[in-house]
XYZ file of C-alpha atoms in Angstrom:
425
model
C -23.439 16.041 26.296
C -21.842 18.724 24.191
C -18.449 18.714 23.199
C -17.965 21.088 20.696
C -19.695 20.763 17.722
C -22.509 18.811 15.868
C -19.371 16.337 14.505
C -18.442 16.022 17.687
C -21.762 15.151 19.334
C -22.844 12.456 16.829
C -19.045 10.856 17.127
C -18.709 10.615 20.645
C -22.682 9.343 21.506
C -23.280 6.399 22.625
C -24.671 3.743 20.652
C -25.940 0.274 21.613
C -25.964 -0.639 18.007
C -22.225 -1.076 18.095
C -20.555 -4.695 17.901
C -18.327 -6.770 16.226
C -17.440 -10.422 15.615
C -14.808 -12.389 13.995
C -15.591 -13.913 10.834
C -12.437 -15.108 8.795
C -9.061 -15.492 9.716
C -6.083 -16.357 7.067
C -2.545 -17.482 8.466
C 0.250 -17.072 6.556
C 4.302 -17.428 7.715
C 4.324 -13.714 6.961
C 1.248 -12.607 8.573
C -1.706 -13.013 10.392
C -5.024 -11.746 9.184
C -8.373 -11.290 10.638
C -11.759 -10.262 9.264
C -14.064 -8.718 11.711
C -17.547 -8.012 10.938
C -18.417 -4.188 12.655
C -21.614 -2.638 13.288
C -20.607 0.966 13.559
C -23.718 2.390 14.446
C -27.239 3.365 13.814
C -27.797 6.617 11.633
C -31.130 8.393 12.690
C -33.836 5.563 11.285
C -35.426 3.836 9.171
C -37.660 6.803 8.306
C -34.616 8.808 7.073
C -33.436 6.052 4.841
C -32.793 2.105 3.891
C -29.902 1.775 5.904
C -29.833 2.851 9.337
C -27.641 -0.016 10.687
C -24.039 0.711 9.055
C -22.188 -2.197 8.545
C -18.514 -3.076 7.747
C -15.768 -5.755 6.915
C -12.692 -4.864 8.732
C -9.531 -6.631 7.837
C -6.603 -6.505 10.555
C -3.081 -7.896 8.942
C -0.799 -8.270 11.371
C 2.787 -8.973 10.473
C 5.571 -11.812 11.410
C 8.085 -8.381 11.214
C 5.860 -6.627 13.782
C 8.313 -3.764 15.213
C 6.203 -0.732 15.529
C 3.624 -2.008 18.111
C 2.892 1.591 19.227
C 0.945 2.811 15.969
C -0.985 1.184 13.516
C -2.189 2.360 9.812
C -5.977 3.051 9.177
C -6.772 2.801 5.454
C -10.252 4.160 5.164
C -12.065 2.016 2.089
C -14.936 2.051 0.099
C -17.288 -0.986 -0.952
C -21.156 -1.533 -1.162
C -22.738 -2.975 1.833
C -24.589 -5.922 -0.113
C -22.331 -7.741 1.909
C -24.653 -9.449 4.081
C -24.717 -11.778 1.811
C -21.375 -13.184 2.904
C -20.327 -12.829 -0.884
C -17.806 -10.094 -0.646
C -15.534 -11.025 2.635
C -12.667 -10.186 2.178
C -10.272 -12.515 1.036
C -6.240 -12.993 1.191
C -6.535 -12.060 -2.697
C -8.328 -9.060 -1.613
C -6.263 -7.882 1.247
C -2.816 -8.194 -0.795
C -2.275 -4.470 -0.514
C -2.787 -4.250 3.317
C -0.178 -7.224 3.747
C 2.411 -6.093 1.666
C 2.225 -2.506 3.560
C 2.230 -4.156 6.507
C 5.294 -6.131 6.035
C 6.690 -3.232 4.787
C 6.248 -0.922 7.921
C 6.519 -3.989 10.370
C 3.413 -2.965 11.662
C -0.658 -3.876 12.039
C -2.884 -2.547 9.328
C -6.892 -2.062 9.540
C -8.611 -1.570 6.628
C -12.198 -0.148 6.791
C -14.738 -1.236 4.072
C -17.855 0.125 2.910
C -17.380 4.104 4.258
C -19.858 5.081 3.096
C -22.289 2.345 3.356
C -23.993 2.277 -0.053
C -26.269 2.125 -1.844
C -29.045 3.945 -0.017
C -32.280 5.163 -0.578
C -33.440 7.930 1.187
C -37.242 8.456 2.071
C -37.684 11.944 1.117
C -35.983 11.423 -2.607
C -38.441 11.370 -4.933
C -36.500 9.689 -7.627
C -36.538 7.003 -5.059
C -33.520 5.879 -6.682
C -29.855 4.088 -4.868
C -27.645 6.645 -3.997
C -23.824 5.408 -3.891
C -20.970 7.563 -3.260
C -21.438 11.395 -3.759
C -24.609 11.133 -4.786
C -25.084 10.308 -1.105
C -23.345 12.884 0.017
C -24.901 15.594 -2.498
C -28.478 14.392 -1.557
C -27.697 14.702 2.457
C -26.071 18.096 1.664
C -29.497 19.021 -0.032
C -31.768 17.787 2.508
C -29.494 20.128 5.967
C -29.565 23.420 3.188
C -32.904 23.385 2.497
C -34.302 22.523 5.464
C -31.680 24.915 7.398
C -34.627 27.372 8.150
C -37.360 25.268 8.703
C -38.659 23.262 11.238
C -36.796 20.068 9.800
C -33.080 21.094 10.949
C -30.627 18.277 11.972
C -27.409 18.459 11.228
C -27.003 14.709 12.134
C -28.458 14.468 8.517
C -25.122 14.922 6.738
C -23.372 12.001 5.466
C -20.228 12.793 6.878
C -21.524 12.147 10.627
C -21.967 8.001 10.216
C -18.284 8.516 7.610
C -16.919 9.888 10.421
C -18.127 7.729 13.205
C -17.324 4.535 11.442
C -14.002 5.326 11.239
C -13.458 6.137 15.039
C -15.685 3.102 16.389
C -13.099 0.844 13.663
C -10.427 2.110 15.545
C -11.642 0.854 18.831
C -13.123 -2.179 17.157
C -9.461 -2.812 16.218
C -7.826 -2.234 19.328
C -10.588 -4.700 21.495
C -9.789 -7.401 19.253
C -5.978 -6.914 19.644
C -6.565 -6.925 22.611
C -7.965 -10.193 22.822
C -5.590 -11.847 20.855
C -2.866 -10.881 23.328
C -1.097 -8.916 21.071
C 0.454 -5.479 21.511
C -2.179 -3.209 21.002
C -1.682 0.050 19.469
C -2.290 3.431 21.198
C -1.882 5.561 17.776
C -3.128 5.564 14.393
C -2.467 6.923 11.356
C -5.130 7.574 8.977
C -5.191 7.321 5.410
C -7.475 6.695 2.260
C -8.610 8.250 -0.879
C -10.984 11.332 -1.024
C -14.035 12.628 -1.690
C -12.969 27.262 -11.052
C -13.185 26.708 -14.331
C -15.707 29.189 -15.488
C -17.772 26.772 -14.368
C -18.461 23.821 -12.171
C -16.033 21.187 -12.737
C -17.772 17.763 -14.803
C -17.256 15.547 -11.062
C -19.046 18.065 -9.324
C -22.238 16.903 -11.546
C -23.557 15.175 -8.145
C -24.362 18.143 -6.281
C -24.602 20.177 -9.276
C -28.272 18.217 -9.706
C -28.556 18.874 -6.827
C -28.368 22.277 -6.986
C -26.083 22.826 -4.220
C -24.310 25.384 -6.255
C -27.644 28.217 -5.380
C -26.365 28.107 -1.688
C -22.642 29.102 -2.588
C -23.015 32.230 -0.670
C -25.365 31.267 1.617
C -25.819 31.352 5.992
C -26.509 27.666 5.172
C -24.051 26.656 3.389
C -21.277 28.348 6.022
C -23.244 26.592 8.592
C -23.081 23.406 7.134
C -19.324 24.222 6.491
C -18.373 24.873 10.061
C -19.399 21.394 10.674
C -17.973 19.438 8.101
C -15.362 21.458 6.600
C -11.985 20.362 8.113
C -10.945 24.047 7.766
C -13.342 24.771 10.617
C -11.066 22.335 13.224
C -7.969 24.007 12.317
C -7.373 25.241 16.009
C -6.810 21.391 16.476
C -4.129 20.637 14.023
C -1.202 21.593 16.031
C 1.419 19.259 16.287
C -0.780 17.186 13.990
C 1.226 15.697 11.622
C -0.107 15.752 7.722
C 0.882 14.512 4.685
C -1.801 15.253 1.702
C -1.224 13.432 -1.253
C -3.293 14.847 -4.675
C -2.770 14.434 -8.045
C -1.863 17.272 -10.405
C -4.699 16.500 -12.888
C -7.272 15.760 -10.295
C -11.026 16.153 -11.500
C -11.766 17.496 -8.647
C -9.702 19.965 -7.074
C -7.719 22.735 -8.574
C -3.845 22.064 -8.669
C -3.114 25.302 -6.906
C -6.223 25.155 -4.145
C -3.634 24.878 -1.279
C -3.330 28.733 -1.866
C -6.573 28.942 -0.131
C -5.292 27.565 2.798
C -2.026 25.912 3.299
C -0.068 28.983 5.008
C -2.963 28.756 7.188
C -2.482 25.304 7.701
C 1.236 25.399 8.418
C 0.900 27.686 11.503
C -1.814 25.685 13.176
C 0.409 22.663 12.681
C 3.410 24.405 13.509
C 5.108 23.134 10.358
C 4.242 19.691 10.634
C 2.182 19.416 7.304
C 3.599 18.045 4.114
C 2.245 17.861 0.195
C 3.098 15.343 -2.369
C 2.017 16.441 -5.836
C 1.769 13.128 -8.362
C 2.562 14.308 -11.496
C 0.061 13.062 -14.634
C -2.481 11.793 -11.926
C -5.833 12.352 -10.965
C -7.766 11.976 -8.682
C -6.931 8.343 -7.961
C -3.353 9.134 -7.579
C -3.564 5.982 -4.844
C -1.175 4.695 -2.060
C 2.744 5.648 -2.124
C 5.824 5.254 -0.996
C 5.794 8.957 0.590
C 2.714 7.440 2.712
C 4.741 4.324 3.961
C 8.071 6.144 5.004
C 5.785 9.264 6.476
C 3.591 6.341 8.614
C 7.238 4.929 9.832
C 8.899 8.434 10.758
C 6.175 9.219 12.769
C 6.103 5.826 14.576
C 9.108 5.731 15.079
C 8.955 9.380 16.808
C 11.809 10.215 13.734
C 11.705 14.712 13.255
C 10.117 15.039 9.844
C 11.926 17.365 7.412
C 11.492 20.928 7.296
C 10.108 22.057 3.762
C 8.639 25.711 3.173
C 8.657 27.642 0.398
C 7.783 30.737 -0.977
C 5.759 31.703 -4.252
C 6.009 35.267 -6.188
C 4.429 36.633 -9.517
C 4.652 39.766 -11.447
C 3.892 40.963 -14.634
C 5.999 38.580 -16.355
C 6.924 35.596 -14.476
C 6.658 33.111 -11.511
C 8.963 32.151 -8.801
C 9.070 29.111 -6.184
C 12.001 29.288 -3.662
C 11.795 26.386 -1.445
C 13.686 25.496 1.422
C 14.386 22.189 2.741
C 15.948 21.576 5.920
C 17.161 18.349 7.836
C 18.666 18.100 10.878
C 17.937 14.698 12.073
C 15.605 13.461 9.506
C 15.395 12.441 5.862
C 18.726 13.812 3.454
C 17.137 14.627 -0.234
C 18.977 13.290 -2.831
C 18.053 14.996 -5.702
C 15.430 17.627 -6.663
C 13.437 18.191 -9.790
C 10.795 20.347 -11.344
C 7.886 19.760 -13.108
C 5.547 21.853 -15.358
C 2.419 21.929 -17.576
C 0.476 24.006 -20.036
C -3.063 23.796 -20.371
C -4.574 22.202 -23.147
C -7.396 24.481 -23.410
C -5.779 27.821 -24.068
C -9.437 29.531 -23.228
C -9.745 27.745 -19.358
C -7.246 27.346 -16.685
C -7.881 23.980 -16.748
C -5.012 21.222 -15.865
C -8.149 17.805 -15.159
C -6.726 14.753 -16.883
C -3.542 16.761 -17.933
C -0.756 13.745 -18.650
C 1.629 16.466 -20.267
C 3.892 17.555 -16.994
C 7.060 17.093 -18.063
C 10.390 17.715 -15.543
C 12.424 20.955 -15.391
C 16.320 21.716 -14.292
C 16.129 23.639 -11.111
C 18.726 25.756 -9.512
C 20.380 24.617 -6.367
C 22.053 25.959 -3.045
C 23.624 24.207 -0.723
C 23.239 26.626 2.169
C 25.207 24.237 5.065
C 25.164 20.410 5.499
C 21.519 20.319 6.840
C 19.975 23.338 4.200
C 19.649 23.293 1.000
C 17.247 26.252 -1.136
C 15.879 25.086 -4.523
C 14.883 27.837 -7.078
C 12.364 27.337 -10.123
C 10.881 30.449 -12.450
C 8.626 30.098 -15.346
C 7.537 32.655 -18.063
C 4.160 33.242 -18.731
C 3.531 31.556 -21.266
C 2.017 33.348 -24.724
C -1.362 31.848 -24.569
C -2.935 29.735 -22.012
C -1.510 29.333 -18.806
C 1.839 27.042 -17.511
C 1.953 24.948 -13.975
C 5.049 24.427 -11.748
C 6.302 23.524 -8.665
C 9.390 21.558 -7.208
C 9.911 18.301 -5.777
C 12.871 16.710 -3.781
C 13.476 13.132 -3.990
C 14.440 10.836 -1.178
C 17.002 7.975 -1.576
C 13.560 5.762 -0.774
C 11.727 6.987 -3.376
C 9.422 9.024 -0.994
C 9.107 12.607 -2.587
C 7.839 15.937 -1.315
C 6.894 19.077 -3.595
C 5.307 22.638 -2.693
C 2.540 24.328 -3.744
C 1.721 24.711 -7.659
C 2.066 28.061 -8.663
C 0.158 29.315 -12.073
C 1.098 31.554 -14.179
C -0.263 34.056 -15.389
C -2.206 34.997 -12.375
C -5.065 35.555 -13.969
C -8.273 34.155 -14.960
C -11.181 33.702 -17.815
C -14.010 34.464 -16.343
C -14.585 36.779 -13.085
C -16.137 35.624 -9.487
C -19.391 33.714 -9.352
C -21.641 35.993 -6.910
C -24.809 34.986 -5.320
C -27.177 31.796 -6.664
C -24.087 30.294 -8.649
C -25.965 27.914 -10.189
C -23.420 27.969 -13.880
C -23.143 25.036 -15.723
C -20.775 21.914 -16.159
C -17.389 21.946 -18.302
């Protein structure tokens, strides 16, 4: 059966591997919780690695206050799988977070554990070593590029298949057991979880940098392996998709300003339904959010998100973001701020681990009672290089921003070309 692509394929095959069972349940005046143990799936076999059976906790918290029966929350988790043991159920201690947001939004909560399943060993690693989190992911990158030519050439390989597939069979997992229980069952989800140049290749990146991912930068192999992975390559799918991405602005590993690469992009395959919430001073764990809660609730409750759009302009001596904000039906802001940074390094464009944005007076017009255009410019700065961008503030302390803009726009060191192999900084 082909539906598409590779992702595609290994998602929606069968597989008589999955099941689930019940293993814990905590009851509480304010809540019901349930622990299910889920077999997702089986990922190629035993001669491909140590753990071809992916396994899971999966906590459902269902709340006294349950109003939003339509659409539930999936929080996609991490966690190693020595949990056969039975040592590491989860427990009401454990699951604090999920019932609190669940109270909150008045509706059910699933929380997947152990994506990815970890650690593993992997049968062609001669290090024979356990791989946990991207060293996973670097080591099944390795093993689809350098095999892409050769006989060996599988994209099923690549971590993020069983990722992927985890989270959808979850979903179902979640909605038979719901079902069972006689309670509403949910027809939508929302998804949510944490992730996974700088004249040179950022210090996180030192995974696949061992690797040696970085040769295939401008590779046939590595934009194959792209159009299957790469979320960029389902973009046709995102209309009417709703979106909310949530980085930090000193995040290890992404750029502050990588949404230049793609978020106009972005915005016309959605149709204007994506959204970006910049933390200021956080990194790459910039974690869960008020944004996230009243975002989940608008679009449960079928509420018109807020229109924000902006646009971003440098010359010779300075940097402007205009940004427009416009709400009809939805969410008033009640105030709006700025915030900018200077590097540290005056030598590297380099904002990682950056704790010095500090807030900035914007201008602001009040166009009519549902628009309102918010103007911030910034020098360049002598040396080094300055970060800005806006944010508008909700009365429930659920903020948007745009795009950071950089100035100057320039940058130390030219494009890597060919075998980028470089080093760590």
């Amino acid at each position: 059966m082909k539906f598409g692509t590779p992702l595609d394929d290994y998602v929606n095959a069968p597989d008589p591997y999955y099941k689930w069972n019940l293993i814990r349940q905590y009851q509480n005046k304010d809540y019901n919780a349930y622990i299910l143990n889920l077999t997702s799936q089986k990922w190629l076999d035993e001669t491909f690695s140590s753990r071809p059976i992916w396994q899971h906790y999966v906590s459902i918290v269902i709340p006294s206050n349950l109003i939003r029966t339509n659409t539930a929350l999936l929080w996609v988790d991490n966690g190693n799988s020595g949990a056969a043991s039975g040592k590491s159920i989860p427990t009401e201690t454990s699951i604090a977070e999920s019932v609190s947001v669940a109270k909150t939004i008045g509706s059910i909560v699933v929380d997947l554990q152990q994506i990815p399943n970890q650690p593993i060993k992997f049968n062609n690693d001669p290090s024979k070593k356990s791989r946990v989190e991207d060293q996973q992911i670097a080591w099944t990158w390795k093993t689809f590029l350098d095999n892409k030519n050769k006989i060996i050439n599988n994209p099923f390989v690549l971590l993020q298949m069983p990722m992927t597939k985890a989270c959808v069979k979850a979903m179902d997992a979640a909605q038979e057991f719901i079902a069972d229980i006689s309670v509403s069952v949910p027809q939508k989800f929302v998804v949510t979880g944490v992730s996974k140049s700088l004249n040179g290749w950022t210090f996180a990146f030192k995974d696949y940098y061992q690797e040696n991912i970085t040769r295939y930068t401008h590779s046939s192999q590595l934009e194959d392996m792209a159009q299957i992975i790469d979320p960029y390559s389902y973009i046709d799918r995102y209309r009417n998709t709703k979106l909310l991405q949530i980085q930090g602005t000193s995040d290890e590993f992404f750029l502050p300003d990588n949404e230049n690469l793609f978020w106009n992009n972005l915005t016309l395959a959605t149709g204007g339904t994506n959204l970006l919430n910049y933390v200021p001073n956080q990194g790459h764990g910039a974690g869960s959010s008020t944004t996230m809660i009243t975002f989940f609730q608008m679009i449960a409750d079928n509420q018109e998100l807020p229109k924000f759009h902006w646009q971003k302009s440098l010359n010779a001596t300075h940097g402007t973001i205009v940004a427009t904000v416009e709400c009809p039906k939805g969410l008033k802001p009640s105030s709006a701020t700025g915030y900018q940074a200077t590097t540290a390094n005056t030598n590297r464009r380099d904002f990682r681990s950056s704790k010095n944005w500090v807030k900035q007076t914007i201008n602001q017009q009040i166009v009519d009672s549902t628009t309102i255009v918010y103007t911030m410019t910034i020098a360049n700065p002598a040396i080094g290089w300055k970060g800005f961008f806006i944010q508008i503030n909700f009365s429930d302390s659920a903020q948007l921003t745009t795009e950071v803009l950089i100035v100057p726009n320039s940058y130390p060191a030219g494009d890597c070309m060919s075998q980028c192999y470089g080093t760590l900084v």
